[in-house]
Amino acid sequence: MNRQQPLVLGIESSCDETGVGIVRGTALLTNTVSSSMDEHVRFGGVIPEIASRAHLDAFVPTLRQALDDAGVELADVDAIAVTSGPGLAGALMVGVCAAKALAVATGKPLYAINHLVAHVGVGLLDGRSPAGASGGVGSGVAPRLPDNLGALLVSGGHTEILKINSITDDVQLLGSTIDDAAGEAYDKVARILGLGYPGGPAIDRLAKTGNPKAIRFPRGLTQPKYMGSAEEPGPHRYDWSFSGLKTAVARCVEQFEARGEDVPVADVAAAFQEAVVDVITSKAVLACREHGIKDVLLGGGVAANSRLRELTGQRCASAGIRLHVPPLDLCTDNGAMVAALGAQLVMAGVAPSGIRFAPDSSMPVTAVSLPT
């Protein structure tokens, strides 16, 4: 095996994207994704059984396309990496079983990867390294993540702030949502407003025509009893909650309807979005300041939200924190991020996971990969 520039195949199937990515060391060769989102639209959200079946149908064609695009053969691959959690149990099972079958058939080492940490791994790909990191295209030096790095992951299933002490073996969870993730809240509010699924893009577009100050929606877990102080942190100082916000939007819409008034949908969308991004960015920046984090990587599907990107950038700049946002195709779930993290594990000499592991739908972010 080439441990200096390993050729790694990454497989992602945690939700509704079937992703296969291939990297050589820190160079991205291909990022091939097949999404089943259109099959979930009429249900207003991801249906696990449909997602699992879609992965079964899409995996082999996606794998073949990725190998063709990268110009490599399966026999050329040095290692295989697969998302083993967290995610939908059935969807994870499809990707893990496929990866195990490939590993057995080819004799290649297999790494069981944490989906959330993989979102950070894309920052190590050539040409996509955070500003200030060493290395990059043409430098002849492998990129590395900056010291004192944080990661703000915002997606349909996760809203978390992490401290990355070591991408291969030391990731600390600083805060997370205690109920709905931000993306889930967007989808549920979009349903209330009759905007369809997926809710994130629809609300983002409509919010640009509304007044975010027209309605004041709650910011969850911001009361003193939850926040505490820097000296005596409260129980949810860096955590989020969006279920109360979702309920507040529903009650607001009901009140307009009860009075026989037209619902100001654009204003409600704008005020809801402002509540979400306000509390996400304020708590994330607070966590970074109090943990000495000077660089933050923003990832996850909701990283495509224009207001989140804007306000995160403004607040990070004011706090002296550098913000890094990967290209949008690498913010959402994909196989390239899994391959990128797998390559880091290979280069660090971490032992492969073997084939006896089971997917873990609630895999903690502190477990970067599963041991042998």
XYZ file of C-alpha atoms in Angstrom:
372
model
C 0.000 0.000 0.000
C 1.128 3.525 -0.789
C 0.910 5.267 2.600
C 2.272 8.570 1.290
C -0.338 9.109 -1.437
C -2.920 6.345 -0.936
C -5.661 5.872 -3.523
C -8.823 5.650 -1.442
C -12.379 4.881 -2.502
C -15.031 6.483 -0.273
C -18.654 5.335 0.000
C -21.452 7.442 1.512
C -25.048 6.272 2.073
C -26.173 7.784 5.373
C -29.321 9.449 4.052
C -30.659 10.055 0.540
C -27.403 10.537 -1.398
C -25.460 7.606 -2.793
C -21.936 8.972 -3.003
C -18.711 7.461 -4.287
C -15.557 9.557 -4.168
C -11.951 8.757 -5.011
C -8.895 10.622 -3.748
C -5.179 10.091 -4.127
C -3.633 11.385 -0.921
C -5.124 14.873 -0.776
C -5.985 15.136 -4.475
C -9.665 14.756 -5.387
C -10.075 12.584 -8.467
C -13.848 12.311 -8.569
C -16.952 13.016 -6.510
C -19.920 11.118 -7.961
C -23.333 11.445 -6.296
C -26.758 9.976 -7.054
C -29.593 11.540 -5.059
C -33.021 10.073 -4.385
C -34.449 13.399 -3.184
C -37.062 13.555 -5.948
C -38.541 10.287 -4.679
C -39.189 11.825 -1.252
C -40.769 15.125 -2.348
C -44.382 13.975 -2.221
C -43.888 12.748 1.352
C -42.391 16.024 2.562
C -39.264 14.357 3.927
C -36.874 11.437 3.574
C -38.550 8.032 3.865
C -35.900 5.582 5.162
C -37.226 2.558 3.258
C -37.306 4.468 -0.036
C -33.807 5.820 0.590
C -32.458 2.339 1.304
C -33.939 0.880 -1.865
C -32.619 3.813 -3.882
C -29.116 3.121 -2.561
C -29.423 -0.498 -3.692
C -30.375 0.606 -7.203
C -27.814 3.389 -7.469
C -24.684 1.937 -5.901
C -23.222 -0.126 -8.747
C -23.871 2.513 -11.469
C -22.449 5.234 -9.205
C -19.355 3.136 -8.444
C -18.755 2.430 -12.132
C -19.170 6.095 -13.024
C -16.732 7.152 -10.301
C -14.064 4.676 -11.438
C -14.505 5.799 -15.046
C -14.322 9.487 -14.135
C -11.188 8.942 -12.038
C -9.583 6.788 -14.720
C -8.700 4.007 -12.275
C -9.562 0.352 -11.780
C -10.854 -1.172 -8.572
C -7.645 -3.179 -8.361
C -5.663 0.085 -8.215
C -7.334 1.196 -4.983
C -5.196 1.043 -1.821
C -8.065 1.215 0.691
C -11.832 1.548 0.961
C -13.604 3.891 3.385
C -17.315 3.833 4.154
C -19.665 5.875 6.301
C -20.606 3.644 9.242
C -22.612 6.267 11.126
C -24.409 8.308 12.144
C -27.365 8.161 9.747
C -30.427 6.144 8.780
C -29.912 2.521 9.840
C -31.166 0.920 6.635
C -29.343 3.360 4.371
C -26.090 2.859 6.270
C -26.484 -0.899 5.998
C -26.554 -0.735 2.196
C -23.320 1.223 1.954
C -21.540 -0.805 4.638
C -22.535 -4.140 3.076
C -21.394 -2.928 -0.336
C -18.072 -1.774 1.089
C -17.535 -5.073 2.907
C -18.293 -7.007 -0.266
C -15.757 -4.936 -2.198
C -13.166 -5.356 0.557
C -13.605 -9.137 0.632
C -13.574 -9.424 -3.168
C -10.473 -7.275 -3.632
C -8.585 -7.906 -0.406
C -8.369 -4.152 0.246
C -8.315 -2.772 3.812
C -11.612 -1.248 4.932
C -12.089 1.794 7.181
C -15.401 2.515 8.946
C -15.690 6.301 8.930
C -17.643 8.804 11.027
C -19.916 10.781 8.702
C -19.662 14.004 10.724
C -15.868 14.059 10.961
C -15.745 13.340 7.232
C -17.449 16.706 6.643
C -14.313 18.277 8.090
C -12.017 16.069 6.005
C -12.881 17.901 2.791
C -10.790 20.779 4.096
C -7.713 18.642 3.487
C -8.225 18.207 -0.250
C -5.810 20.041 -2.547
C -7.072 23.437 -3.609
C -9.777 23.328 -0.931
C -7.613 23.772 2.144
C -8.639 26.498 4.619
C -6.784 29.742 4.064
C -3.735 29.895 6.246
C -3.150 26.157 6.120
C 0.105 24.936 4.698
C 0.232 23.165 1.391
C -2.139 23.297 -1.537
C -2.059 22.921 -5.282
C 1.441 23.173 -6.653
C 3.057 23.639 -3.268
C 4.514 20.154 -3.103
C 3.435 20.036 0.535
C 0.414 18.123 1.731
C -2.279 20.457 3.091
C -3.046 20.348 6.778
C -5.823 21.760 8.857
C -5.005 24.836 10.935
C -4.359 24.523 14.635
C -7.277 25.510 16.876
C -9.828 24.496 14.248
C -13.563 24.295 14.826
C -16.295 22.920 12.608
C -19.898 24.107 12.454
C -21.982 21.368 10.837
C -25.538 22.324 9.890
C -27.689 19.851 7.980
C -31.018 18.076 7.899
C -29.892 15.633 10.562
C -27.226 17.482 12.528
C -26.429 20.860 14.037
C -23.135 20.673 15.918
C -20.054 22.665 16.808
C -16.832 20.647 17.062
C -13.256 21.277 18.139
C -10.808 19.392 15.921
C -7.715 18.594 17.947
C -6.692 15.862 15.495
C -8.662 14.876 12.409
C -7.651 11.241 12.852
C -8.178 10.600 16.552
C -9.235 13.587 18.661
C -12.524 15.363 17.948
C -14.410 17.115 20.737
C -18.141 17.862 20.674
C -18.777 21.328 22.122
C -22.480 21.691 21.407
C -25.351 20.190 19.427
C -29.087 20.385 18.958
C -31.098 18.623 21.643
C -34.090 18.011 19.349
C -34.666 19.014 15.717
C -31.671 19.808 13.552
C -31.799 23.123 11.693
C -32.520 21.414 8.377
C -35.410 19.485 9.916
C -36.866 22.721 11.254
C -36.665 24.278 7.786
C -38.521 21.329 6.250
C -41.252 21.356 8.901
C -41.789 25.113 8.714
C -41.859 24.973 4.920
C -44.638 22.394 5.212
C -46.570 24.705 7.554
C -46.188 27.554 5.037
C -47.129 25.363 2.069
C -43.721 25.711 0.422
C -43.030 22.028 -0.236
C -39.900 19.928 0.203
C -36.977 20.446 0.536
C -37.782 23.424 2.728
C -34.347 25.024 3.007
C -33.991 26.426 -0.520
C -37.656 27.493 -0.646
C -37.494 29.437 2.626
C -34.127 30.965 1.714
C -35.502 32.309 -1.566
C -38.749 33.606 -0.073
C -37.062 35.158 2.961
C -35.203 37.579 0.693
C -38.535 39.282 -0.080
C -39.753 39.351 3.538
C -39.056 41.447 6.637
C -37.066 39.452 9.229
C -38.065 41.961 11.928
C -41.798 41.730 11.274
C -42.180 38.911 13.811
C -39.979 38.061 16.763
C -39.617 34.312 17.061
C -37.877 32.681 20.086
C -34.207 31.745 20.205
C -34.091 28.423 22.020
C -31.794 27.734 24.997
C -30.626 31.342 25.275
C -32.067 32.042 28.746
C -29.544 32.575 31.568
C -30.471 29.260 33.229
C -29.267 27.436 30.099
C -26.348 29.701 29.201
C -24.708 30.306 32.569
C -21.384 32.119 32.265
C -17.863 31.451 31.000
C -16.802 30.719 34.576
C -19.853 28.568 35.365
C -21.316 27.326 32.047
C -24.982 26.409 32.018
C -26.174 22.948 30.946
C -26.796 24.052 27.335
C -24.380 26.934 26.822
C -23.400 25.814 23.313
C -26.474 23.731 22.489
C -29.439 24.507 20.261
C -33.158 23.707 20.271
C -35.451 24.315 17.291
C -38.614 22.443 18.264
C -40.023 25.440 20.158
C -39.308 27.713 17.212
C -41.159 25.363 14.892
C -44.152 25.388 17.250
C -44.041 29.188 17.496
C -44.278 29.453 13.709
C -47.244 27.073 13.665
C -49.062 29.094 16.355
C -48.310 32.336 14.507
C -49.812 31.006 11.270
C -52.863 29.707 13.163
C -53.454 33.142 14.693
C -53.438 34.867 11.308
C -55.863 32.289 9.965
C -58.125 32.535 13.037
C -58.443 36.282 12.461
C -59.308 35.677 8.828
C -56.137 37.444 7.677
C -53.768 36.419 4.911
C -50.619 34.853 6.286
C -47.598 37.074 5.426
C -45.654 34.045 4.265
C -42.537 35.956 3.191
C -42.315 37.780 6.530
C -42.835 34.552 8.492
C -40.144 32.810 6.412
C -37.711 35.693 6.886
C -38.345 35.941 10.630
C -38.021 32.186 11.073
C -34.769 32.063 9.126
C -33.357 34.980 11.101
C -34.162 33.201 14.362
C -32.378 30.060 13.170
C -29.210 31.692 11.862
C -29.047 34.189 14.727
C -28.922 31.538 17.434
C -26.686 29.184 15.420
C -24.062 31.824 14.707
C -24.123 33.475 18.133
C -23.623 30.209 20.005
C -21.043 28.892 17.541
C -18.949 32.054 17.805
C -19.281 31.988 21.598
C -18.013 28.398 21.697
C -15.096 29.288 19.449
C -14.076 32.321 21.485
C -14.201 30.423 24.763
C -12.207 27.470 23.393
C -9.499 29.416 21.581
C -10.725 28.437 18.116
C -9.362 30.759 15.422
C -10.564 28.953 12.276
C -14.015 27.517 11.611
C -15.134 25.280 8.775
C -18.832 25.520 7.867
C -20.272 22.315 6.414
C -23.469 20.357 5.887
C -26.330 20.886 3.472
C -27.635 23.997 5.250
C -24.255 25.633 4.586
C -25.813 26.487 1.211
C -28.186 28.903 2.974
C -27.295 32.439 1.929
C -28.238 34.111 5.208
C -26.346 31.549 7.305
C -23.222 32.064 5.228
C -23.609 35.849 5.419
C -24.197 36.152 9.169
C -21.610 33.501 10.053
C -19.063 35.424 7.996
C -19.930 38.719 9.657
C -19.818 37.400 13.205
C -16.664 35.380 12.680
C -14.936 38.439 11.210
C -15.988 40.563 14.180
C -14.598 37.946 16.557
C -11.312 37.583 14.663
C -12.185 34.060 13.497
C -11.432 32.919 9.946
C -14.367 31.202 8.246
C -13.856 28.490 5.615
C -16.682 27.149 3.470
C -15.951 24.270 1.060
C -17.573 24.286 -2.393
C -21.280 23.528 -2.109
C -20.941 20.099 -3.742
C -18.617 19.113 -0.889
C -20.781 20.619 1.869
C -23.616 18.191 1.232
C -23.234 14.427 1.802
C -20.767 12.874 -0.643
C -18.236 10.083 -1.022
C -15.270 12.420 -1.504
C -15.355 13.527 2.116
C -15.355 9.883 3.252
C -12.423 9.095 0.972
C -10.568 12.202 2.190
C -10.854 11.168 5.827
C -9.991 7.580 4.939
C -6.813 8.777 3.248
C -5.851 10.704 6.382
C -6.268 7.560 8.476
C -4.124 5.553 6.072
C -1.390 8.204 6.032
C -1.463 8.387 9.849
C -0.926 4.627 10.083
C -4.293 3.939 11.708
C -5.249 0.259 11.512
C -8.221 -0.607 9.260
C -11.558 -1.586 10.802
C -11.818 -4.998 9.165
C -15.240 -6.363 8.225
C -16.728 -7.366 11.586
C -18.079 -3.917 12.505
C -21.756 -2.996 12.291
C -23.140 0.358 11.157
C -24.093 2.620 14.046
C -26.948 5.054 13.366
C -26.053 7.038 16.488
C -22.250 6.849 16.197
C -20.751 9.565 18.449
C -18.684 12.240 16.752
C -15.795 11.489 19.117
C -15.321 8.145 17.312
C -13.487 9.185 14.131
C -13.368 5.596 12.893
C -14.202 2.156 14.239
C -11.259 0.099 15.535
C -10.412 -3.381 14.334
